[in-house]
């Protein structure tokens, strides 16, 4: 069983920075497909970052150049958010999944991941 727990959300003014952390417990030895998502009420959930099992990272255009995801330890996923904008206000969630077969979708396109954290709110004021 894998459990994920986010921390680090909060309120910040536009132009500021926040760091979100996703603590991974359970089987931490496996290199999961790991993604950060965010959602605003009434809108679809948006996948914003990916770390693939080989460490490759990808970013949505909406956050590219401002957000950085990393996995400094086997039990921690980080989302560094810089130059925050009011439109970044959302509920942020980390998610992880196994690699099941060669027919899997690329990690960056997977939305139905098996494991999800409870999420954390990020609010950016203008």
PDB file of C-alpha atoms in Angstrom:
ATOM      1  CA  UNK A   1       0.000   0.000   0.000  1.00  0.00           C
ATOM      2  CA  UNK A   2       1.263   3.435  -0.927  1.00  0.00           C
ATOM      3  CA  UNK A   3       0.142   6.582   0.847  1.00  0.00           C
ATOM      4  CA  UNK A   4       0.767  10.151  -0.201  1.00  0.00           C
ATOM      5  CA  UNK A   5       0.463  13.260   1.949  1.00  0.00           C
ATOM      6  CA  UNK A   6       0.954  16.831   0.759  1.00  0.00           C
ATOM      7  CA  UNK A   7       2.136  19.752   2.827  1.00  0.00           C
ATOM      8  CA  UNK A   8       3.349  23.291   2.250  1.00  0.00           C
ATOM      9  CA  UNK A   9       0.297  24.977   0.808  1.00  0.00           C
ATOM     10  CA  UNK A  10      -0.802  28.418   1.907  1.00  0.00           C
ATOM     11  CA  UNK A  11      -1.366  31.988   0.823  1.00  0.00           C
ATOM     12  CA  UNK A  12       1.134  34.171  -0.958  1.00  0.00           C
ATOM     13  CA  UNK A  13       1.170  37.384  -2.951  1.00  0.00           C
ATOM     14  CA  UNK A  14       1.674  37.380  -6.684  1.00  0.00           C
ATOM     15  CA  UNK A  15       5.325  37.008  -7.579  1.00  0.00           C
ATOM     16  CA  UNK A  16       6.040  34.982  -4.474  1.00  0.00           C
ATOM     17  CA  UNK A  17       7.091  31.386  -4.031  1.00  0.00           C
ATOM     18  CA  UNK A  18       5.830  28.272  -2.283  1.00  0.00           C
ATOM     19  CA  UNK A  19       7.218  24.779  -1.948  1.00  0.00           C
ATOM     20  CA  UNK A  20       4.867  21.814  -1.784  1.00  0.00           C
ATOM     21  CA  UNK A  21       6.038  18.476  -0.462  1.00  0.00           C
ATOM     22  CA  UNK A  22       4.463  15.078  -1.038  1.00  0.00           C
ATOM     23  CA  UNK A  23       5.493  12.477   1.527  1.00  0.00           C
ATOM     24  CA  UNK A  24       5.449   8.937   0.189  1.00  0.00           C
ATOM     25  CA  UNK A  25       4.980   6.007   2.546  1.00  0.00           C
ATOM     26  CA  UNK A  26       4.685   2.312   1.935  1.00  0.00           C
ATOM     27  CA  UNK A  27       6.797   0.915  -0.872  1.00  0.00           C
ATOM     28  CA  UNK A  28       9.280   3.739  -1.405  1.00  0.00           C
ATOM     29  CA  UNK A  29      11.841   1.686  -3.311  1.00  0.00           C
ATOM     30  CA  UNK A  30       9.895   1.725  -6.558  1.00  0.00           C
ATOM     31  CA  UNK A  31      10.286   4.507  -9.124  1.00  0.00           C
ATOM     32  CA  UNK A  32       6.645   5.409  -9.654  1.00  0.00           C
ATOM     33  CA  UNK A  33       5.080   7.551 -12.303  1.00  0.00           C
ATOM     34  CA  UNK A  34       4.479  10.649 -10.204  1.00  0.00           C
ATOM     35  CA  UNK A  35       2.465  13.742 -11.083  1.00  0.00           C
ATOM     36  CA  UNK A  36       1.186  16.950  -9.538  1.00  0.00           C
ATOM     37  CA  UNK A  37      -2.342  18.016 -10.383  1.00  0.00           C
ATOM     38  CA  UNK A  38      -4.350  21.078  -9.514  1.00  0.00           C
ATOM     39  CA  UNK A  39      -8.016  21.882  -9.624  1.00  0.00           C
ATOM     40  CA  UNK A  40     -10.174  24.952  -9.297  1.00  0.00           C
ATOM     41  CA  UNK A  41     -13.823  24.433  -8.310  1.00  0.00           C
ATOM     42  CA  UNK A  42     -15.956  24.125 -11.397  1.00  0.00           C
ATOM     43  CA  UNK A  43     -13.007  23.378 -13.654  1.00  0.00           C
ATOM     44  CA  UNK A  44     -11.332  20.191 -14.815  1.00  0.00           C
ATOM     45  CA  UNK A  45      -8.345  18.870 -12.938  1.00  0.00           C
ATOM     46  CA  UNK A  46      -5.108  19.886 -14.632  1.00  0.00           C
ATOM     47  CA  UNK A  47      -1.987  17.750 -14.654  1.00  0.00           C
ATOM     48  CA  UNK A  48       0.882  20.193 -14.295  1.00  0.00           C
ATOM     49  CA  UNK A  49       4.056  18.183 -13.730  1.00  0.00           C
ATOM     50  CA  UNK A  50       5.402  14.678 -14.208  1.00  0.00           C
ATOM     51  CA  UNK A  51       8.421  12.736 -12.987  1.00  0.00           C
ATOM     52  CA  UNK A  52       8.899   9.553 -14.956  1.00  0.00           C
ATOM     53  CA  UNK A  53      10.671   6.476 -13.587  1.00  0.00           C
ATOM     54  CA  UNK A  54      13.931   7.520 -15.238  1.00  0.00           C
ATOM     55  CA  UNK A  55      13.734  10.979 -13.679  1.00  0.00           C
ATOM     56  CA  UNK A  56      12.501  12.756 -16.787  1.00  0.00           C
ATOM     57  CA  UNK A  57      10.325  15.740 -15.910  1.00  0.00           C
ATOM     58  CA  UNK A  58       7.617  17.390 -17.977  1.00  0.00           C
ATOM     59  CA  UNK A  59       5.517  20.482 -17.355  1.00  0.00           C
ATOM     60  CA  UNK A  60       2.253  21.911 -18.562  1.00  0.00           C
ATOM     61  CA  UNK A  61       2.628  25.100 -20.564  1.00  0.00           C
ATOM     62  CA  UNK A  62       0.767  26.974 -17.816  1.00  0.00           C
ATOM     63  CA  UNK A  63       3.613  26.391 -15.331  1.00  0.00           C
ATOM     64  CA  UNK A  64       6.657  25.836 -17.515  1.00  0.00           C
ATOM     65  CA  UNK A  65       9.582  28.010 -16.479  1.00  0.00           C
ATOM     66  CA  UNK A  66       8.005  28.827 -13.101  1.00  0.00           C
ATOM     67  CA  UNK A  67       7.435  25.464 -11.403  1.00  0.00           C
ATOM     68  CA  UNK A  68      10.001  22.730 -10.800  1.00  0.00           C
ATOM     69  CA  UNK A  69       9.303  19.203  -9.647  1.00  0.00           C
ATOM     70  CA  UNK A  70      11.925  16.958  -8.116  1.00  0.00           C
ATOM     71  CA  UNK A  71      12.280  13.793  -6.079  1.00  0.00           C
ATOM     72  CA  UNK A  72      15.274  14.397  -3.834  1.00  0.00           C
ATOM     73  CA  UNK A  73      14.578  11.319  -1.725  1.00  0.00           C
ATOM     74  CA  UNK A  74      12.795   8.064  -2.400  1.00  0.00           C
ATOM     75  CA  UNK A  75      10.021   9.106  -0.017  1.00  0.00           C
ATOM     76  CA  UNK A  76       9.530  12.733  -1.094  1.00  0.00           C
ATOM     77  CA  UNK A  77       8.223  14.551  -4.144  1.00  0.00           C
ATOM     78  CA  UNK A  78       8.695  18.316  -4.297  1.00  0.00           C
ATOM     79  CA  UNK A  79       6.930  21.044  -6.253  1.00  0.00           C
ATOM     80  CA  UNK A  80       8.807  24.352  -6.184  1.00  0.00           C
ATOM     81  CA  UNK A  81       6.534  27.139  -7.356  1.00  0.00           C
ATOM     82  CA  UNK A  82       8.068  30.499  -8.225  1.00  0.00           C
ATOM     83  CA  UNK A  83       6.634  33.682  -9.742  1.00  0.00           C
ATOM     84  CA  UNK A  84       3.181  32.659  -8.589  1.00  0.00           C
ATOM     85  CA  UNK A  85       0.184  34.267 -10.228  1.00  0.00           C
ATOM     86  CA  UNK A  86      -3.432  34.612  -9.079  1.00  0.00           C
ATOM     87  CA  UNK A  87      -4.426  32.061 -11.722  1.00  0.00           C
ATOM     88  CA  UNK A  88      -2.270  29.490  -9.892  1.00  0.00           C
ATOM     89  CA  UNK A  89      -4.801  29.517  -7.055  1.00  0.00           C
ATOM     90  CA  UNK A  90      -6.084  25.953  -6.807  1.00  0.00           C
ATOM     91  CA  UNK A  91      -6.164  22.735  -4.804  1.00  0.00           C
ATOM     92  CA  UNK A  92      -2.893  20.884  -5.462  1.00  0.00           C
ATOM     93  CA  UNK A  93      -2.612  17.102  -5.248  1.00  0.00           C
ATOM     94  CA  UNK A  94       0.206  14.632  -5.831  1.00  0.00           C
ATOM     95  CA  UNK A  95      -0.423  11.235  -7.372  1.00  0.00           C
ATOM     96  CA  UNK A  96       1.543   8.087  -8.133  1.00  0.00           C
ATOM     97  CA  UNK A  97       1.132   4.831  -9.977  1.00  0.00           C
ATOM     98  CA  UNK A  98       3.011   1.728 -10.989  1.00  0.00           C
ATOM     99  CA  UNK A  99       4.168   0.908 -14.469  1.00  0.00           C
ATOM    100  CA  UNK A 100       2.074  -2.085 -15.442  1.00  0.00           C
ATOM    101  CA  UNK A 101       3.092  -2.911 -19.007  1.00  0.00           C
ATOM    102  CA  UNK A 102       4.746  -1.561 -22.123  1.00  0.00           C
ATOM    103  CA  UNK A 103       1.263  -0.615 -23.328  1.00  0.00           C
ATOM    104  CA  UNK A 104       0.777   1.930 -20.554  1.00  0.00           C
ATOM    105  CA  UNK A 105       0.158   5.530 -21.500  1.00  0.00           C
ATOM    106  CA  UNK A 106       3.205   7.739 -20.999  1.00  0.00           C
ATOM    107  CA  UNK A 107       3.362   8.951 -17.426  1.00  0.00           C
ATOM    108  CA  UNK A 108       2.759  12.547 -18.544  1.00  0.00           C
ATOM    109  CA  UNK A 109      -0.604  11.544 -20.028  1.00  0.00           C
ATOM    110  CA  UNK A 110      -1.900   9.410 -17.191  1.00  0.00           C
ATOM    111  CA  UNK A 111      -4.780  10.808 -15.186  1.00  0.00           C
ATOM    112  CA  UNK A 112      -6.237   7.716 -13.535  1.00  0.00           C
ATOM    113  CA  UNK A 113      -3.346   7.072 -11.197  1.00  0.00           C
ATOM    114  CA  UNK A 114      -3.779   4.576  -8.396  1.00  0.00           C
ATOM    115  CA  UNK A 115      -2.610   6.636  -5.431  1.00  0.00           C
ATOM    116  CA  UNK A 116      -3.592  10.187  -4.462  1.00  0.00           C
ATOM    117  CA  UNK A 117      -2.852  12.488  -1.585  1.00  0.00           C
ATOM    118  CA  UNK A 118      -5.527  14.540   0.144  1.00  0.00           C
ATOM    119  CA  UNK A 119      -4.315  17.760  -1.441  1.00  0.00           C
ATOM    120  CA  UNK A 120      -3.379  21.211  -0.218  1.00  0.00           C
ATOM    121  CA  UNK A 121      -4.701  24.673  -1.029  1.00  0.00           C
ATOM    122  CA  UNK A 122      -2.564  27.305  -2.700  1.00  0.00           C
ATOM    123  CA  UNK A 123      -3.959  30.844  -2.828  1.00  0.00           C
ATOM    124  CA  UNK A 124      -2.202  33.641  -4.690  1.00  0.00           C
ATOM    125  CA  UNK A 125      -3.424  37.190  -4.188  1.00  0.00           C
ATOM    126  CA  UNK A 126      -2.829  40.055  -6.583  1.00  0.00           C
TER     127      UNK A 126
END
